PDB file of C-alpha atoms in Angstrom:
ATOM      1  CA  MET A1102       2.440   6.160  12.489  1.00  0.00           C
ATOM      2  CA  THR A1103       1.570   3.178  14.647  1.00  0.00           C
ATOM      3  CA  ALA A1104      -0.192   0.146  13.265  1.00  0.00           C
ATOM      4  CA  PRO A1105      -3.499  -0.658  14.940  1.00  0.00           C
ATOM      5  CA  ALA A1106      -3.458  -3.649  17.234  1.00  0.00           C
ATOM      6  CA  PRO A1107      -4.817  -6.635  15.347  1.00  0.00           C
ATOM      7  CA  THR A1108      -8.169  -8.018  16.344  1.00  0.00           C
ATOM      8  CA  ASP A1109      -8.676 -11.673  17.214  1.00  0.00           C
ATOM      9  CA  HIS A1110      -8.932 -13.650  13.989  1.00  0.00           C
ATOM     10  CA  ALA A1111      -8.458 -17.295  13.148  1.00  0.00           C
ATOM     11  CA  PRO A1112      -4.811 -18.297  12.721  1.00  0.00           C
ATOM     12  CA  PRO A1113      -3.364 -17.593   9.289  1.00  0.00           C
ATOM     13  CA  ASP A1114      -3.737 -20.217   6.599  1.00  0.00           C
ATOM     14  CA  PRO A1115      -0.612 -22.426   6.702  1.00  0.00           C
ATOM     15  CA  LYS A1116      -0.631 -22.566   2.885  1.00  0.00           C
ATOM     16  CA  VAL A1117       0.512 -18.934   2.731  1.00  0.00           C
ATOM     17  CA  ARG A1118       3.343 -19.162   5.237  1.00  0.00           C
ATOM     18  CA  PRO A1119       6.839 -18.503   3.949  1.00  0.00           C
ATOM     19  CA  PRO A1120       9.083 -21.513   3.430  1.00  0.00           C
ATOM     20  CA  ALA A1121      11.033 -22.847   6.408  1.00  0.00           C
ATOM     21  CA  VAL A1122      14.298 -22.057   4.621  1.00  0.00           C
ATOM     22  CA  SER A1123      15.618 -18.539   5.148  1.00  0.00           C
ATOM     23  CA  PRO A1124      16.042 -16.351   2.041  1.00  0.00           C
ATOM     24  CA  ALA A1125      19.829 -16.508   2.431  1.00  0.00           C
ATOM     25  CA  ALA A1126      19.834 -20.309   2.775  1.00  0.00           C
ATOM     26  CA  ALA A1127      17.465 -20.682  -0.166  1.00  0.00           C
ATOM     27  CA  ASN A1128      20.187 -19.268  -2.425  1.00  0.00           C
ATOM     28  CA  LEU A1129      22.813 -21.832  -1.355  1.00  0.00           C
ATOM     29  CA  HIS A1130      21.949 -24.710  -3.724  1.00  0.00           C
ATOM     30  CA  THR A1131      24.915 -26.636  -5.108  1.00  0.00           C
ATOM     31  CA  ALA A1132      23.384 -29.584  -6.991  1.00  0.00           C
ATOM     32  CA  ALA A1133      23.047 -29.333 -10.755  1.00  0.00           C
ATOM     33  CA  SER A1134      19.575 -28.419 -12.001  1.00  0.00           C
ATOM     34  CA  PRO A1135      17.751 -30.887 -14.221  1.00  0.00           C
ATOM     35  CA  ALA A1136      16.496 -29.585 -17.567  1.00  0.00           C
ATOM     36  CA  GLY A1137      13.520 -27.273 -17.090  1.00  0.00           C
ATOM     37  CA  ALA A1138      14.344 -26.678 -13.402  1.00  0.00           C
ATOM     38  CA  PRO A1139      15.199 -23.236 -12.027  1.00  0.00           C
ATOM     39  CA  ALA A1140      18.774 -22.090 -12.611  1.00  0.00           C
ATOM     40  CA  GLU A1141      21.328 -22.684  -9.877  1.00  0.00           C
ATOM     41  CA  GLY A1142      24.310 -20.719  -8.605  1.00  0.00           C
ATOM     42  CA  ALA A1143      24.692 -17.019  -9.265  1.00  0.00           C
ATOM     43  CA  ASP A1144      21.653 -17.032 -11.573  1.00  0.00           C
ATOM     44  CA  ALA A1145      19.380 -18.767  -9.054  1.00  0.00           C
ATOM     45  CA  PHE A1146      16.512 -16.694  -7.803  1.00  0.00           C
ATOM     46  CA  PRO A1147      14.085 -18.582  -5.566  1.00  0.00           C
ATOM     47  CA  LEU A1148      11.010 -16.391  -5.739  1.00  0.00           C
ATOM     48  CA  HIS A1149       9.740 -17.306  -2.264  1.00  0.00           C
ATOM     49  CA  GLY A1150      13.100 -16.261  -0.846  1.00  0.00           C
ATOM     50  CA  HIS A1151      12.740 -12.757  -2.296  1.00  0.00           C
ATOM     51  CA  LEU A1152      11.418 -10.141   0.113  1.00  0.00           C
ATOM     52  CA  PHE A1153       9.750  -7.999  -2.548  1.00  0.00           C
ATOM     53  CA  PHE A1154       7.791 -11.005  -3.841  1.00  0.00           C
ATOM     54  CA  TYR A1155       5.830 -10.869  -0.584  1.00  0.00           C
ATOM     55  CA  PHE A1156       5.294  -7.104  -0.872  1.00  0.00           C
ATOM     56  CA  SER A1157       3.710  -7.497  -4.302  1.00  0.00           C
ATOM     57  CA  GLN A1158       1.634 -10.479  -3.143  1.00  0.00           C
ATOM     58  CA  ILE A1159       0.387  -8.622  -0.062  1.00  0.00           C
ATOM     59  CA  MET A1160      -0.560  -5.516  -2.033  1.00  0.00           C
ATOM     60  CA  ALA A1161      -2.248  -7.478  -4.832  1.00  0.00           C
ATOM     61  CA  HIS A1162      -4.369  -9.505  -2.396  1.00  0.00           C
ATOM     62  CA  ARG A1163      -5.176  -6.474  -0.245  1.00  0.00           C
ATOM     63  CA  ASN A1164      -6.102  -4.301  -3.227  1.00  0.00           C
ATOM     64  CA  ARG A1165      -8.357  -7.016  -4.638  1.00  0.00           C
ATOM     65  CA  ARG A1166     -10.110  -7.434  -1.281  1.00  0.00           C
ATOM     66  CA  LEU A1167     -10.395  -3.679  -0.708  1.00  0.00           C
ATOM     67  CA  ASN A1168     -11.753  -3.016  -4.187  1.00  0.00           C
ATOM     68  CA  ALA A1169     -14.527  -5.535  -3.518  1.00  0.00           C
ATOM     69  CA  GLU A1170     -15.233  -4.051  -0.069  1.00  0.00           C
ATOM     70  CA  LEU A1171     -15.143  -0.439  -1.328  1.00  0.00           C
ATOM     71  CA  LYS A1172     -17.418  -1.011  -4.327  1.00  0.00           C
ATOM     72  CA  PRO A1173     -20.636  -0.382  -2.318  1.00  0.00           C
ATOM     73  CA  PHE A1174     -19.178   3.018  -1.354  1.00  0.00           C
ATOM     74  CA  GLY A1175     -18.646   3.905  -5.026  1.00  0.00           C
ATOM     75  CA  VAL A1176     -14.855   4.133  -4.773  1.00  0.00           C
ATOM     76  CA  ASP A1177     -11.902   1.899  -5.509  1.00  0.00           C
ATOM     77  CA  TYR A1178      -8.511   1.531  -3.864  1.00  0.00           C
ATOM     78  CA  ALA A1179      -6.977   4.306  -6.007  1.00  0.00           C
ATOM     79  CA  ARG A1180      -9.597   6.813  -4.826  1.00  0.00           C
ATOM     80  CA  TRP A1181      -9.342   5.575  -1.229  1.00  0.00           C
ATOM     81  CA  ARG A1182      -5.562   6.114  -1.248  1.00  0.00           C
ATOM     82  CA  ILE A1183      -6.021   9.702  -2.452  1.00  0.00           C
ATOM     83  CA  MET A1184      -8.686  10.319   0.200  1.00  0.00           C
ATOM     84  CA  ALA A1185      -6.412   8.918   2.921  1.00  0.00           C
ATOM     85  CA  VAL A1186      -3.553  11.239   1.928  1.00  0.00           C
ATOM     86  CA  LEU A1187      -5.806  14.303   1.674  1.00  0.00           C
ATOM     87  CA  ASN A1188      -7.283  13.492   5.082  1.00  0.00           C
ATOM     88  CA  ASP A1189      -3.778  13.248   6.559  1.00  0.00           C
ATOM     89  CA  GLN A1190      -2.237  16.133   4.580  1.00  0.00           C
ATOM     90  CA  PRO A1191      -4.998  18.649   3.788  1.00  0.00           C
ATOM     91  CA  GLY A1192      -3.864  21.386   1.443  1.00  0.00           C
ATOM     92  CA  CYS A1193      -1.073  19.346  -0.113  1.00  0.00           C
ATOM     93  CA  SER A1194       0.192  19.979  -3.628  1.00  0.00           C
ATOM     94  CA  MET A1195      -0.063  17.656  -6.621  1.00  0.00           C
ATOM     95  CA  GLN A1196       3.617  16.799  -6.215  1.00  0.00           C
ATOM     96  CA  GLN A1197       3.173  15.935  -2.530  1.00  0.00           C
ATOM     97  CA  LEU A1198       0.151  13.780  -3.385  1.00  0.00           C
ATOM     98  CA  ALA A1199       2.055  12.024  -6.190  1.00  0.00           C
ATOM     99  CA  ASP A1200       5.024  11.372  -3.906  1.00  0.00           C
ATOM    100  CA  THR A1201       2.887  10.052  -1.050  1.00  0.00           C
ATOM    101  CA  THR A1202       0.592   7.863  -3.165  1.00  0.00           C
ATOM    102  CA  SER A1203       3.408   6.683  -5.480  1.00  0.00           C
ATOM    103  CA  VAL A1204       1.108   7.336  -8.441  1.00  0.00           C
ATOM    104  CA  ASP A1205       2.310   9.141 -11.564  1.00  0.00           C
ATOM    105  CA  ARG A1206       0.941  12.648 -12.001  1.00  0.00           C
ATOM    106  CA  THR A1207      -0.935  11.862 -15.234  1.00  0.00           C
ATOM    107  CA  SER A1208      -2.962   9.073 -13.599  1.00  0.00           C
ATOM    108  CA  LEU A1209      -3.403  11.179 -10.490  1.00  0.00           C
ATOM    109  CA  THR A1210      -4.700  14.173 -12.461  1.00  0.00           C
ATOM    110  CA  HIS A1211      -7.247  11.963 -14.235  1.00  0.00           C
ATOM    111  CA  THR A1212      -8.477  10.391 -10.978  1.00  0.00           C
ATOM    112  CA  LEU A1213      -8.630  13.776  -9.227  1.00  0.00           C
ATOM    113  CA  LYS A1214     -10.764  15.226 -12.046  1.00  0.00           C
ATOM    114  CA  LEU A1215     -13.214  12.337 -11.609  1.00  0.00           C
ATOM    115  CA  MET A1216     -13.230  12.752  -7.825  1.00  0.00           C
ATOM    116  CA  GLU A1217     -13.752  16.504  -8.181  1.00  0.00           C
ATOM    117  CA  ALA A1218     -16.736  15.856 -10.484  1.00  0.00           C
ATOM    118  CA  GLU A1219     -18.067  13.399  -7.866  1.00  0.00           C
ATOM    119  CA  GLY A1220     -17.807  16.134  -5.224  1.00  0.00           C
ATOM    120  CA  LEU A1221     -15.172  14.309  -3.151  1.00  0.00           C
ATOM    121  CA  VAL A1222     -12.139  16.582  -3.591  1.00  0.00           C
ATOM    122  CA  SER A1223     -11.470  20.241  -4.203  1.00  0.00           C
ATOM    123  CA  ARG A1224      -8.673  21.730  -6.283  1.00  0.00           C
ATOM    124  CA  THR A1225      -8.071  25.392  -5.547  1.00  0.00           C
ATOM    125  CA  PRO A1226      -5.414  27.527  -7.262  1.00  0.00           C
ATOM    126  CA  ARG A1227      -2.666  28.452  -4.805  1.00  0.00           C
ATOM    127  CA  ALA A1228      -2.775  32.172  -3.979  1.00  0.00           C
ATOM    128  CA  THR A1229       0.995  32.566  -4.373  1.00  0.00           C
ATOM    129  CA  ASP A1230       1.278  30.583  -7.623  1.00  0.00           C
ATOM    130  CA  ARG A1231      -1.795  30.240  -9.844  1.00  0.00           C
ATOM    131  CA  ARG A1232      -0.133  27.346 -11.753  1.00  0.00           C
ATOM    132  CA  SER A1233      -0.187  25.246  -8.575  1.00  0.00           C
ATOM    133  CA  VAL A1234      -3.264  23.886  -6.796  1.00  0.00           C
ATOM    134  CA  VAL A1235      -4.126  23.146  -3.184  1.00  0.00           C
ATOM    135  CA  LEU A1236      -5.895  19.812  -2.791  1.00  0.00           C
ATOM    136  CA  GLY A1237      -8.381  18.828  -0.127  1.00  0.00           C
ATOM    137  CA  LEU A1238     -11.361  16.675   0.705  1.00  0.00           C
ATOM    138  CA  THR A1239     -14.795  18.259   0.447  1.00  0.00           C
ATOM    139  CA  GLU A1240     -17.332  17.735   3.239  1.00  0.00           C
ATOM    140  CA  ALA A1241     -18.765  14.832   1.250  1.00  0.00           C
ATOM    141  CA  GLY A1242     -15.260  13.409   0.769  1.00  0.00           C
ATOM    142  CA  SER A1243     -14.514  13.698   4.491  1.00  0.00           C
ATOM    143  CA  ARG A1244     -17.787  11.961   5.394  1.00  0.00           C
ATOM    144  CA  LEU A1245     -17.104   9.167   2.922  1.00  0.00           C
ATOM    145  CA  PHE A1246     -13.570   8.771   4.291  1.00  0.00           C
ATOM    146  CA  VAL A1247     -14.971   8.336   7.818  1.00  0.00           C
ATOM    147  CA  ASP A1248     -17.579   5.851   6.544  1.00  0.00           C
ATOM    148  CA  ILE A1249     -14.938   3.768   4.746  1.00  0.00           C
ATOM    149  CA  LEU A1250     -12.300   3.791   7.490  1.00  0.00           C
ATOM    150  CA  PRO A1251     -13.684   0.792   9.470  1.00  0.00           C
ATOM    151  CA  THR A1252     -13.634  -1.317   6.290  1.00  0.00           C
ATOM    152  CA  VAL A1253      -9.997  -0.464   5.608  1.00  0.00           C
ATOM    153  CA  ARG A1254      -9.032  -1.074   9.234  1.00  0.00           C
ATOM    154  CA  ALA A1255     -10.722  -4.489   9.128  1.00  0.00           C
ATOM    155  CA  GLN A1256      -8.610  -5.444   6.100  1.00  0.00           C
ATOM    156  CA  THR A1257      -5.474  -4.262   7.913  1.00  0.00           C
ATOM    157  CA  ASP A1258      -6.448  -6.326  10.956  1.00  0.00           C
ATOM    158  CA  LEU A1259      -6.946  -9.357   8.717  1.00  0.00           C
ATOM    159  CA  ALA A1260      -3.476  -8.906   7.224  1.00  0.00           C
ATOM    160  CA  LEU A1261      -2.019  -8.655  10.753  1.00  0.00           C
ATOM    161  CA  THR A1262      -3.692 -11.830  12.005  1.00  0.00           C
ATOM    162  CA  GLY A1263      -1.242 -13.691  14.235  1.00  0.00           C
ATOM    163  CA  ILE A1264       1.120 -10.710  14.434  1.00  0.00           C
ATOM    164  CA  GLY A1265       1.357  -8.996  17.809  1.00  0.00           C
ATOM    165  CA  ALA A1266       1.259  -5.223  18.290  1.00  0.00           C
ATOM    166  CA  GLY A1267       4.997  -5.138  19.072  1.00  0.00           C
ATOM    167  CA  GLU A1268       5.795  -7.110  15.935  1.00  0.00           C
ATOM    168  CA  ALA A1269       3.577  -4.796  13.876  1.00  0.00           C
ATOM    169  CA  ASP A1270       5.387  -1.749  15.309  1.00  0.00           C
ATOM    170  CA  THR A1271       8.762  -3.322  14.482  1.00  0.00           C
ATOM    171  CA  LEU A1272       7.559  -4.135  10.979  1.00  0.00           C
ATOM    172  CA  MET A1273       6.408  -0.529  10.465  1.00  0.00           C
ATOM    173  CA  ARG A1274       9.809   0.809  11.594  1.00  0.00           C
ATOM    174  CA  LEU A1275      11.687  -1.586   9.310  1.00  0.00           C
ATOM    175  CA  LEU A1276       9.472  -0.829   6.317  1.00  0.00           C
ATOM    176  CA  ALA A1277       9.840   2.917   6.915  1.00  0.00           C
ATOM    177  CA  ARG A1278      13.623   2.464   6.967  1.00  0.00           C
ATOM    178  CA  MET A1279      13.514   0.467   3.717  1.00  0.00           C
ATOM    179  CA  ALA A1280      11.344   3.137   2.081  1.00  0.00           C
ATOM    180  CA  GLU A1281      13.823   5.798   3.171  1.00  0.00           C
ATOM    181  CA  ASN A1282      16.725   3.729   1.795  1.00  0.00           C
ATOM    182  CA  LEU A1283      15.063   3.674  -1.631  1.00  0.00           C
ATOM    183  CA  ARG A1284      13.666   7.215  -1.679  1.00  0.00           C
ATOM    184  CA  ASP A1285      14.883   9.393  -4.537  1.00  0.00           C
ATOM    185  CA  GLU A1286      17.371  12.031  -3.504  1.00  0.00           C
ATOM    186  CA  SER A1287      16.345  14.449  -6.244  1.00  0.00           C
TER     187      SER A1287
END
């Protein structure tokens, strides 16, 4: 999967840039901490030097923005994510959808029931195993997905402001490698 080339946007806000100190260097404090200051030494954990802090910040800001942008379409980020997977992997199983969306099956089942009632997704018993279902977008779901796609791409472009296409490709490869490193082997 290749990230879309970012569009021309204003430069990123300097207030949200990472600190000038590298994450490794940020952990090398030796002075004693005054009372009430963050712990030093082995217990020190400078939040802005922690890679996953930025992941959670990025996702929280993006989800908040997307939820506001998707509201006129009658969906939220959770429904959009399901639609994106079903567009990419039509006929997938509940387990495949849960794995790809990183949503627990109970929440996923609830959201899918709502989306089925809204006419956006179909759940069809699998011919070879009636306990399993095949999931897909309905025609209405596919149309809505196409209608929403420019909005989602615009938010992605905003997040990639100031990042070149080559950098975005490198970032995608590195993130895919990290995801693979942490994937369950069960």
